[in-house]
CSV table of C-alpha atoms and ligand atoms in Angstrom, one decimal:
chain,number,residue,atom,x,y,z
A,1,MET,CA,4.9,-2.4,-28.0
A,2,ILE,CA,2.0,-0.8,-29.4
A,3,ILE,CA,-0.1,1.6,-27.4
A,4,GLN,CA,-3.4,2.8,-28.9
A,5,ILE,CA,-5.2,5.6,-27.3
A,6,LEU,CA,-9.0,6.1,-27.8
A,7,SER,CA,-9.7,9.8,-27.0
A,8,LEU,CA,-11.7,12.9,-28.2
A,9,PHE,CA,-8.6,15.0,-27.8
A,10,PRO,CA,-5.6,13.4,-29.5
A,11,GLU,CA,-3.9,16.8,-30.0
A,12,MET,CA,-3.4,16.8,-26.1
A,13,PHE,CA,-0.7,14.1,-26.4
A,14,TYR,CA,1.5,15.8,-28.9
A,15,GLY,CA,3.7,17.6,-26.4
A,16,PRO,CA,4.2,14.8,-23.8
A,17,PHE,CA,4.8,12.2,-26.6
A,18,GLN,CA,7.1,14.3,-28.8
A,19,ASN,CA,9.7,15.0,-26.1
A,20,SER,CA,12.3,13.3,-24.0
A,21,ILE,CA,12.1,9.7,-23.2
A,22,LEU,CA,8.9,9.0,-25.1
A,23,LYS,CA,10.1,10.5,-28.2
A,24,ARG,CA,13.3,8.5,-28.0
A,25,ALA,CA,11.5,5.3,-27.3
A,26,GLN,CA,9.5,6.0,-30.6
A,27,GLU,CA,12.6,6.8,-32.6
A,28,LEU,CA,14.1,3.5,-31.3
A,29,LYS,CA,11.0,1.7,-32.4
A,30,LEU,CA,10.5,0.3,-28.9
A,31,VAL,CA,7.0,1.9,-28.8
A,32,GLU,CA,4.5,3.0,-31.2
A,33,PHE,CA,1.6,5.4,-30.3
A,34,ARG,CA,-1.6,5.3,-32.2
A,35,LEU,CA,-4.1,8.0,-31.5
A,36,ILE,CA,-7.6,7.2,-32.4
A,37,ASN,CA,-10.3,9.8,-32.1
A,38,PHE,CA,-13.4,8.0,-31.5
A,39,ARG,CA,-15.5,10.9,-32.9
A,40,ASP,CA,-14.4,9.4,-36.2
A,41,PHE,CA,-16.5,6.4,-35.4
A,42,THR,CA,-19.8,8.2,-35.0
A,43,LEU,CA,-22.4,7.6,-37.7
A,44,ASP,CA,-24.8,10.5,-37.4
A,45,LYS,CA,-24.3,13.6,-39.2
A,46,HIS,CA,-23.7,15.7,-36.0
A,47,ARG,CA,-20.9,13.3,-35.0
A,48,MET,CA,-22.4,13.1,-31.5
A,49,VAL,CA,-20.3,11.3,-28.9
A,50,ASP,CA,-22.5,12.0,-25.9
A,51,ASP,CA,-26.1,12.2,-24.9
A,52,ILE,CA,-28.4,13.1,-22.1
A,53,PRO,CA,-28.5,10.4,-19.2
A,54,TYR,CA,-31.4,8.0,-19.0
A,55,GLY,CA,-33.4,8.8,-15.9
A,56,GLY,CA,-32.5,12.3,-15.9
A,57,GLY,CA,-29.9,14.4,-14.1
A,58,SER,CA,-27.3,16.9,-15.2
A,59,GLY,CA,-24.4,16.5,-17.6
A,60,MET,CA,-23.8,14.4,-20.6
A,61,VAL,CA,-22.9,10.8,-20.9
A,62,LEU,CA,-20.4,9.3,-23.5
A,63,LYS,CA,-22.4,7.0,-25.9
A,64,PRO,CA,-21.3,3.4,-26.3
A,65,GLU,CA,-21.4,3.0,-30.0
A,66,PRO,CA,-18.4,5.3,-31.0
A,67,ILE,CA,-16.2,3.9,-28.3
A,68,TYR,CA,-17.3,0.3,-29.4
A,69,ARG,CA,-16.4,1.0,-33.0
A,70,GLY,CA,-13.3,2.7,-32.2
A,71,LEU,CA,-12.2,-0.2,-30.0
A,72,GLN,CA,-13.0,-2.8,-32.8
A,73,PHE,CA,-10.9,-0.8,-35.1
A,74,ALA,CA,-8.0,-0.7,-32.5
A,75,LYS,CA,-8.3,-4.4,-32.0
A,76,GLU,CA,-8.2,-5.4,-35.6
A,77,THR,CA,-4.5,-5.8,-35.5
A,78,LYS,CA,-4.4,-7.7,-32.3
A,79,PRO,CA,-7.7,-8.9,-30.9
A,80,GLU,CA,-6.0,-10.0,-27.6
A,81,ALA,CA,-4.7,-6.5,-26.8
A,82,LYS,CA,-5.2,-5.4,-23.2
A,83,VAL,CA,-8.1,-3.0,-23.0
A,84,VAL,CA,-7.6,-0.4,-20.1
A,85,LEU,CA,-10.3,2.1,-19.2
A,86,LEU,CA,-9.0,5.3,-17.4
A,87,THR,CA,-11.6,6.2,-14.6
A,88,PRO,CA,-11.4,7.7,-11.1
A,89,GLN,CA,-13.4,4.5,-10.0
A,90,GLY,CA,-10.6,2.1,-11.3
A,91,GLN,CA,-8.0,0.4,-9.2
A,92,THR,CA,-5.1,2.7,-8.4
A,93,PHE,CA,-2.3,2.6,-10.9
A,94,LYS,CA,1.0,1.7,-9.1
A,95,GLN,CA,4.6,0.7,-10.1
A,96,GLN,CA,3.6,-2.8,-10.2
A,97,THR,CA,0.8,-2.2,-12.6
A,98,ALA,CA,3.3,-0.3,-14.9
A,99,GLU,CA,5.6,-3.3,-14.7
A,100,GLN,CA,2.7,-5.7,-15.7
A,101,LEU,CA,1.6,-3.5,-18.6
A,102,ALA,CA,5.2,-3.1,-19.7
A,103,ALA,CA,5.3,-6.8,-20.4
A,104,ALA,CA,2.4,-6.6,-22.8
A,105,GLU,CA,2.8,-6.2,-26.6
A,106,HIS,CA,-0.2,-4.2,-27.1
A,107,ILE,CA,-2.4,-2.2,-25.0
A,108,ILE,CA,-5.4,0.0,-25.6
A,109,LEU,CA,-6.3,3.0,-23.4
A,110,ILE,CA,-9.7,4.4,-23.5
A,111,CYS,CA,-10.1,8.0,-22.1
A,112,GLY,CA,-13.5,9.1,-21.0
A,113,HIS,CA,-14.5,12.7,-21.1
A,114,TYR,CA,-17.5,14.9,-20.0
A,115,GLU,CA,-19.6,13.8,-17.0
A,116,GLY,CA,-19.3,10.1,-17.3
A,117,PHE,CA,-19.7,7.2,-19.9
A,118,ASP,CA,-22.3,4.6,-20.5
A,119,GLU,CA,-21.8,1.9,-18.1
A,120,ARG,CA,-21.8,-0.7,-20.9
A,121,ILE,CA,-18.4,0.6,-22.0
A,122,ARG,CA,-17.0,-0.9,-18.7
A,123,SER,CA,-17.8,-4.4,-20.0
A,124,TRP,CA,-15.4,-4.0,-23.0
A,125,ALA,CA,-12.3,-3.2,-20.6
A,126,ASP,CA,-10.0,-5.9,-19.1
A,127,LEU,CA,-8.8,-3.3,-16.3
A,128,GLU,CA,-10.0,0.0,-15.1
A,129,LEU,CA,-7.4,2.3,-13.8
A,130,SER,CA,-7.3,5.5,-11.8
A,131,ILE,CA,-4.2,7.7,-11.3
A,132,GLY,CA,-5.4,8.9,-7.9
A,133,ASP,CA,-8.2,9.9,-5.8
A,134,TYR,CA,-9.1,13.2,-7.7
A,135,VAL,CA,-11.2,14.0,-10.6
A,136,LEU,CA,-9.7,14.9,-13.8
A,137,THR,CA,-11.7,16.4,-16.6
A,138,GLY,CA,-10.9,13.3,-18.8
A,139,GLY,CA,-8.6,10.3,-18.9
A,140,GLU,CA,-6.1,11.9,-21.1
A,141,LEU,CA,-3.7,13.1,-18.5
A,142,ALA,CA,-4.1,9.7,-16.9
A,143,ALA,CA,-3.4,7.9,-20.2
A,144,MET,CA,-0.1,10.1,-20.6
A,145,ALA,CA,1.0,9.4,-17.1
A,146,ILE,CA,0.3,5.7,-17.5
A,147,SER,CA,2.1,5.7,-20.9
A,148,ASP,CA,5.1,7.4,-19.5
A,149,ALA,CA,5.5,5.1,-16.6
A,150,VAL,CA,5.1,1.9,-18.8
A,151,VAL,CA,7.4,2.9,-21.6
A,152,ARG,CA,10.3,3.9,-19.5
A,153,LEU,CA,10.3,0.3,-18.2
A,154,ILE,CA,10.6,-1.3,-21.6
A,155,PRO,CA,14.2,-2.8,-21.8
A,156,GLY,CA,16.4,-0.4,-24.0
A,157,VAL,CA,14.3,2.7,-23.4
A,158,LEU,CA,16.4,4.1,-20.5
A,159,GLY,CA,20.1,4.6,-20.8
A,160,SER,CA,20.7,1.5,-18.8
A,161,ASP,CA,18.3,-1.1,-17.4
A,162,GLU,CA,19.9,-0.4,-14.0
A,163,SER,CA,18.1,3.0,-13.8
A,164,ALA,CA,14.8,1.6,-13.8
A,165,GLN,CA,15.7,-1.1,-11.3
A,166,LYS,CA,16.8,1.6,-8.9
A,167,ASP,CA,13.9,3.7,-9.1
A,168,SER,CA,11.6,4.7,-6.3
A,169,PHE,CA,9.1,1.9,-5.7
A,170,ALA,CA,11.2,-0.7,-7.2
A,171,GLY,CA,11.2,-3.4,-4.5
A,172,ASN,CA,8.8,-1.3,-2.6
A,173,LEU,CA,11.3,1.1,-1.4
A,174,LEU,CA,11.5,4.8,-2.2
A,175,ASP,CA,14.8,5.9,-3.9
A,176,TYR,CA,17.7,7.0,-1.7
A,177,PRO,CA,18.8,10.6,-1.6
A,178,GLN,CA,20.9,11.7,-4.5
A,179,TYR,CA,23.8,14.4,-4.7
A,180,THR,CA,25.9,16.0,-7.3
A,181,ARG,CA,28.6,18.6,-7.2
A,182,PRO,CA,29.5,20.8,-5.4
A,183,ALA,CA,30.2,19.0,-2.2
A,184,GLU,CA,29.0,22.1,-0.2
A,185,PHE,CA,26.5,24.6,-1.3
A,186,GLU,CA,24.9,27.3,0.9
A,187,GLY,CA,26.2,25.4,4.0
A,188,LEU,CA,24.6,22.2,3.0
A,189,CYS,CA,27.0,19.3,2.7
A,190,VAL,CA,27.0,16.0,0.9
A,191,PRO,CA,27.2,13.0,3.3
A,192,GLU,CA,30.8,12.1,3.8
A,193,VAL,CA,30.3,8.5,2.9
A,194,LEU,CA,29.5,9.5,-0.8
A,195,LEU,CA,32.8,11.3,-1.0
A,196,SER,CA,34.6,8.3,0.3
A,197,GLY,CA,34.9,6.4,-3.1
A,198,HIS,CA,34.3,3.2,-0.9
A,199,HIS,CA,31.7,1.4,-3.1
A,200,ALA,CA,30.5,-1.2,-0.5
A,201,ARG,CA,29.9,1.5,2.0
A,202,ILE,CA,28.2,3.7,-0.3
A,203,GLU,CA,25.8,0.7,-1.5
A,204,ALA,CA,25.1,-0.1,2.1
A,205,TRP,CA,24.4,3.6,3.1
A,206,ARG,CA,22.0,4.0,0.1
A,207,ARG,CA,20.1,0.9,1.0
A,208,GLU,CA,19.8,2.1,4.6
A,209,GLN,CA,18.6,5.5,3.5
A,210,ALA,CA,16.0,4.1,1.1
A,211,ILE,CA,14.7,1.9,3.8
A,212,LEU,CA,14.6,4.8,6.5
A,213,ARG,CA,13.1,7.2,4.1
A,214,THR,CA,10.3,4.6,3.2
A,215,ALA,CA,9.7,4.0,6.8
A,216,LEU,CA,9.3,7.7,7.6
A,217,ARG,CA,7.3,8.7,4.4
A,218,ARG,CA,5.5,5.8,3.2
A,219,PRO,CA,5.3,3.1,6.1
A,220,ASP,CA,2.5,1.5,4.0
A,221,LEU,CA,5.0,0.3,1.4
A,222,LEU,CA,7.4,-1.4,3.8
A,223,ALA,CA,5.3,-4.5,4.3
A,224,GLY,CA,6.0,-5.3,0.6
A,225,ALA,CA,9.8,-4.8,1.0
A,226,ALA,CA,12.1,-7.7,1.4
A,227,LEU,CA,14.2,-6.5,4.5
A,228,THR,CA,16.8,-8.7,6.2
A,229,GLU,CA,16.8,-9.2,9.9
A,230,ARG,CA,19.7,-6.8,10.1
A,231,GLU,CA,17.9,-4.2,8.3
A,232,LYS,CA,14.9,-4.5,10.5
A,233,GLN,CA,17.0,-4.1,13.4
A,234,PHE,CA,18.7,-1.0,12.0
A,235,LEU,CA,15.1,0.5,11.3
A,236,ARG,CA,14.1,-0.2,14.9
A,237,GLN,CA,17.2,1.5,16.2
A,238,GLU,CA,16.8,4.5,13.8
A,239,LEU,CA,13.2,5.0,14.6
A,240,ASP,CA,13.7,5.0,18.2
A,241,LEU,CA,16.1,7.7,17.8
A,242,LYS,CA,13.9,9.8,15.5
A,243,ILE,CA,10.7,9.6,17.5
B,1,LIG,N1,-10.6,10.4,-15.4
B,1,LIG,C1,-11.0,11.3,-14.6
B,1,LIG,N2,-10.3,11.4,-13.5
B,1,LIG,C2,-9.4,10.2,-13.4
B,1,LIG,C3,-8.4,9.7,-12.6
B,1,LIG,N3,-8.2,10.3,-11.4
B,1,LIG,N4,-7.8,8.6,-13.0
B,1,LIG,C4,-8.0,8.1,-14.3
B,1,LIG,N5,-8.8,8.6,-15.1
B,1,LIG,C5,-9.6,9.7,-14.7
């Protein structure tokens, strides 16, 4: 997969992209990041990327031309690449969106900065994404979060494909509680079932815990989870007890 990122601050990406899983994914040639500074696509001698808003008002607005030219450059290799604009006005980025993007061969992420961007820039994007209801100083941190969530889903990037399938949000359930040694620490014990070595019981317990945890913390997700009648009954019983 090729991820091209149009940004005024490519250096911001060096740390996150040169460590851990994203670094390994690049070494394995499963992903290639190309950072494009759209200031390089200005034509004036001051290399201006922003300007004052038509109609007045405070703040500066990103100009359309450098982004347009940067985008043309990015698309040269693959004109059908999916273009994603990072903006707090976009649809909220979710695990499902990460899964869809992970299936693409080539994506282009556009990071806005300053107070806003010229509205015409939106017309060149296939998708507008927000990583949450808060305003960042630019789209860079959002592009990093999205790149991370997408790349770890590319087959072969994680140690085993299973790790991604068992993630929180996979199947619309949060992850089950995990424990490691020691079995007791500061008076806090690992649940007996996990020490039992009984795989079927452990699997059943994990599934129940994932369901219960999702019901208590993120009931909004449950509607999208495929629960059996038995699991629904288990949940009703548990919730009665907990309320
Ligand atoms: N740019 C500024 N804030 C953002 C957000 N919440 N998500 C994506 N891009 C952004």
